[in-house]
Amino acid sequence: MNPAQLVRYEVADGVGVVTVENPPVNALAPGMREGVIEAVARANADPDVRALVLIGAGGNFIAGADIRQFGTARAVSTRDSAKVLDASEKPVVAAIDGYALGGGLEHALACHYRIGTARAKLGLPEVTLGIIPGGGGTQRLPRLIGPEAAADLIVSGRHASADEALRLGLLDVLTDASDLRAAAIRYARSVADVRPLPRVSERGDRIAAAAADPAMLESLRKSVARKARHLKAPLEAMACIEAAVQRPFDEGLLLEQRRFAELENADEAKALRYAFFAERQAAKIPGVDKGQTPQPVRSAAVIGAGTMGGGIAIAFADAGIPVKILEVSEEALTRGMQRIRETFEARVKRGSLSPAEMEKRLARIQSVRDYESIADCDAVVEAVFERIDIKQQVFGRLDTVMKPGAVLLTNSSAIDIDVMAAATRRPEDVAGAHFFAPANVMKLCEVVRGSSTSAATLLRAMKMGRDMGKICAIAGSCDGFAANRSRTPMMTETMLMLEEGARPAQIDKVMMAFGYPLGPFAVNDISGLDVSYEGRKRRAAADPGYRKLHVPDRLVEMGRKGQKTGAGWYRYEPGDRAPHPDPVVDEVIAAVASELGIAQRSFDDEEILHRLLFASVNEACKVLEDGKAYRASDIDVMWLHGFGFPRHRGGLMYWADTVGADRIHRQVCEWHEKYGRRWAPSALLGAVAAAGGRLRDATGKEST
Ligand code: T1G
């Protein structure tokens, strides 16, 4: 958009109305801040204007700085335009509908009054991008709502609802007027003569108590440090909040400015920006018109009340979508419903859900025992036992009963979508909706296209996933699809390194130091060792050269399936999820190693990290080569949201570029010589390495 059109100024009823417009979310493009500064000057110079309103066009206030411009010099910063708003001699009212985020909220904080609609969402999400608010947010927010509430908002980066914002004092008024602009003009007229102007930068009342209570700040700082884990930005934000409490406004502002500049070009911020755009890119299907708007899924069914089925049903209920859960056996259904109730009760106990809200969500989940009862649902997600014959039977039934136009989805984690599609007379309506355990917690929904899946089905499945609060990315159908297929080699190496002398606790420690919240063995204990057991048996039967994983196979055969059986890679005390290393596992490892004649040796941390992640980088390249993902960045999104890959490292392929494709390729070739065919280098990896290119820019071959 032409910068001249980004900011409109007009006078209405003696009020200067400044409207910013940059669709879709009014991100702060170059020219916008200048336009605001100019409008404030005009209004102040015009004797017929008594007050100002700052408002966004198109249902949003301002969603912050334009993230694409980060890392480049800005002629005029949010700090500058905020300063001009703050200093205006005539009162300025921010009129907030939709998003007021980052630099957007900072503009609103620099105004003298804030009026919002029920749709307003206010926040400072900068730390999620590896930076801190840089337009005075760390100084004004604590002065307006107190340091504790400010630290909560700034360090979490979350959005506050209009109700919460009103409660906190972030909004002065919540209006239910249908015309926000008119309401804001009326409000501006009503406060036009109030002097002195209530400038947030001059307020001292909300920080006075904290200034006199260093112990409070100390405990706040500790709590932020605990939550920050591997991130720098939350700690820097906290330092600025402390300055807001202890120092004059201008000094705090200077500190904020310095810290902001240091963070903006650091690796953490670059990786987090990449992740932001990778997520949005993943929502796009190449060659499919952006304008197509799929019908939302308003009612859903889940087949199977096991752990996955229950988790998916909870995710629907959490999103406000009514769901029927079908299980033919009465006993299994009762058990499944009981588990669902327990999951909600645990949340109530933790305080993250009120008992009334729990009942509302439970009421959205209806248990049924026959297929006819789900016939009218918009979508069905099959989550039964991972066996081809059972899946075929289920899809045959669904084809008979489901209304025309319903999307038929499978939560299978490995079986070819075409197998299920072939059991129906509507293969174009069949796709995968692969959730990750626990399905009500993990954000990823891998949407899997079979060879006949229509674009309309894919789009509707993606919309369903988004409406469930999930991040979706598309994979082609193949064993393991894109997410698990690219992760399997890493899991294989974790197991084989055990045979060579590494221990689960050591490997988990390395991966946690890298930034994972849990190590791969602890995660495997949660998802269940038995989940991959069947797949391995299938692969071994199909491929005589398949390298068997004796250690996990034996553990499963001993009944050690993970947390659900009280033991897996670790031992668990009843009612406790803390993993304890178990000598029984060491004995199994020693027995397998001696049977195979493998000598034991020690591993250093870098070798562990590289062996695990290079194996997966190589496989991810093969996924792209085979056309089973559209883009390398989609695989990164899958790793971030399906496997807890540390976000500040961008994603698997983004991280790989920080090591270098060439170095990875050389190492993969070396391990290929040493360990054999499972390390066969990907041609794509070789090509990117030879060209000195970036893996993150790689795209998938066009085909399924
Ligand atoms: N910059 C550039 N593009 C943006 C953008 C932004 N801030 N926000 C959204 N977009 C694009 C996005 O890429 C997508 O484009 C389209 O808008 C719709 O977004 C000084 C320095 C507002 C909650 O962190 O969190 O201000 O893919 O699909 O689900 O302190 O976008 O269609 O081409 O996400 O309805 C702070 C980031 C910056 C807000 C809307 N601001 N945005 O979610 O739609 S730091 C943010 C969001 C800052 C100051 C500092 C979300 C949203 P395309 P969408 P949505």
Short mmCIF file of C-alpha atoms and ligand atoms in Angstrom, two decimals, residues 24-25 27 63-68 70 78 99 101-103 106 125-126 129 131 133-135 159 260 276-277 280 284 290, ligand 1:
data_model
loop_
_atom_site.label_atom_id
_atom_site.label_comp_id
_atom_site.label_asym_id
_atom_site.label_seq_id
_atom_site.Cartn_x
_atom_site.Cartn_y
_atom_site.Cartn_z
CA PRO A 24 -5.02 -7.48 7.07
CA VAL A 25 -3.93 -6.55 10.61
CA ALA A 27 1.02 -3.97 10.95
CA ALA A 63 -0.97 -5.83 15.36
CA GLY A 64 2.50 -4.41 15.95
CA ALA A 65 5.58 -3.74 13.90
CA ASP A 66 5.84 -5.38 10.50
CA ILE A 67 7.89 -8.46 11.32
CA ARG A 68 9.32 -8.61 7.79
CA PHE A 70 12.92 -6.51 11.53
CA THR A 78 7.51 3.34 17.52
CA TYR A 99 -5.75 -6.79 17.85
CA LEU A 101 -0.34 -6.02 19.85
CA GLY A 102 3.32 -5.09 20.25
CA GLY A 103 3.99 -1.66 18.78
CA GLU A 106 2.56 0.68 22.67
CA PRO A 125 4.06 -10.64 22.16
CA GLU A 126 7.61 -9.42 21.53
CA LEU A 129 9.87 -13.16 18.64
CA ILE A 131 12.85 -9.31 21.42
CA PRO A 133 8.79 -4.23 23.53
CA GLY A 134 10.81 -1.41 22.01
CA GLY A 135 8.33 1.46 21.89
CA HIS A 159 -3.19 -11.68 24.58
CA PHE A 260 16.01 -4.07 22.21
CA PHE A 276 6.50 -17.27 12.89
CA PHE A 277 6.50 -17.12 9.09
CA ARG A 280 1.88 -19.16 8.36
CA LYS A 284 -0.83 -22.55 2.29
CA LYS A 290 -5.95 -18.18 -1.43
N1 T1G B 1 4.06 -8.26 10.60
C1 T1G B 1 3.96 -8.75 9.35
N2 T1G B 1 2.97 -9.57 8.94
C2 T1G B 1 2.06 -9.89 9.84
C3 T1G B 1 2.09 -9.41 11.17
C4 T1G B 1 3.16 -8.56 11.53
N3 T1G B 1 3.25 -8.05 12.76
N4 T1G B 1 1.03 -9.89 11.83
C5 T1G B 1 0.36 -10.65 10.95
N5 T1G B 1 0.96 -10.63 9.76
C6 T1G B 1 0.50 -11.30 8.53
C7 T1G B 1 0.70 -12.80 8.58
O1 T1G B 1 1.98 -13.17 8.14
C8 T1G B 1 -0.39 -13.27 7.61
O2 T1G B 1 0.07 -13.05 6.32
C9 T1G B 1 -1.51 -12.29 7.87
O3 T1G B 1 -0.91 -11.14 8.46
C10 T1G B 1 -2.61 -12.81 8.80
O4 T1G B 1 -1.99 -13.30 9.97
C11 T1G B 1 8.30 -1.89 18.55
C12 T1G B 1 9.03 -4.35 17.47
C13 T1G B 1 -2.28 -10.61 14.65
C14 T1G B 1 -2.77 -12.56 16.15
O5 T1G B 1 3.99 -10.30 17.17
O6 T1G B 1 0.32 -12.80 16.24
O7 T1G B 1 5.66 -4.52 17.50
O8 T1G B 1 0.29 -15.37 5.60
O9 T1G B 1 -2.53 -15.74 9.58
O10 T1G B 1 -4.41 -16.13 12.87
O11 T1G B 1 7.75 -3.24 20.35
O12 T1G B 1 -0.83 -12.62 12.97
O13 T1G B 1 -1.72 -14.04 4.97
O14 T1G B 1 0.52 -13.50 3.99
O15 T1G B 1 -1.46 -14.92 11.74
O16 T1G B 1 -5.85 -14.03 12.56
C15 T1G B 1 4.48 -7.65 17.53
C16 T1G B 1 2.14 -11.03 15.12
C17 T1G B 1 5.57 -7.29 16.64
C18 T1G B 1 1.91 -9.95 16.11
C19 T1G B 1 -3.51 -12.56 13.72
N6 T1G B 1 3.39 -8.21 16.79
N7 T1G B 1 0.90 -11.47 14.53
O17 T1G B 1 -3.62 -13.96 13.69
O18 T1G B 1 -3.87 -14.32 11.17
S1 T1G B 1 6.92 -6.70 17.57
C20 T1G B 1 3.20 -9.52 16.73
C21 T1G B 1 0.10 -12.36 15.12
C22 T1G B 1 6.69 -5.04 17.78
C23 T1G B 1 7.51 -3.07 18.98
C24 T1G B 1 7.87 -4.38 18.39
C25 T1G B 1 -1.08 -12.82 14.35
C26 T1G B 1 -2.40 -12.13 14.73
P1 T1G B 1 -0.23 -14.04 5.13
P2 T1G B 1 -2.41 -14.68 10.64
P3 T1G B 1 -4.52 -14.66 12.60
#
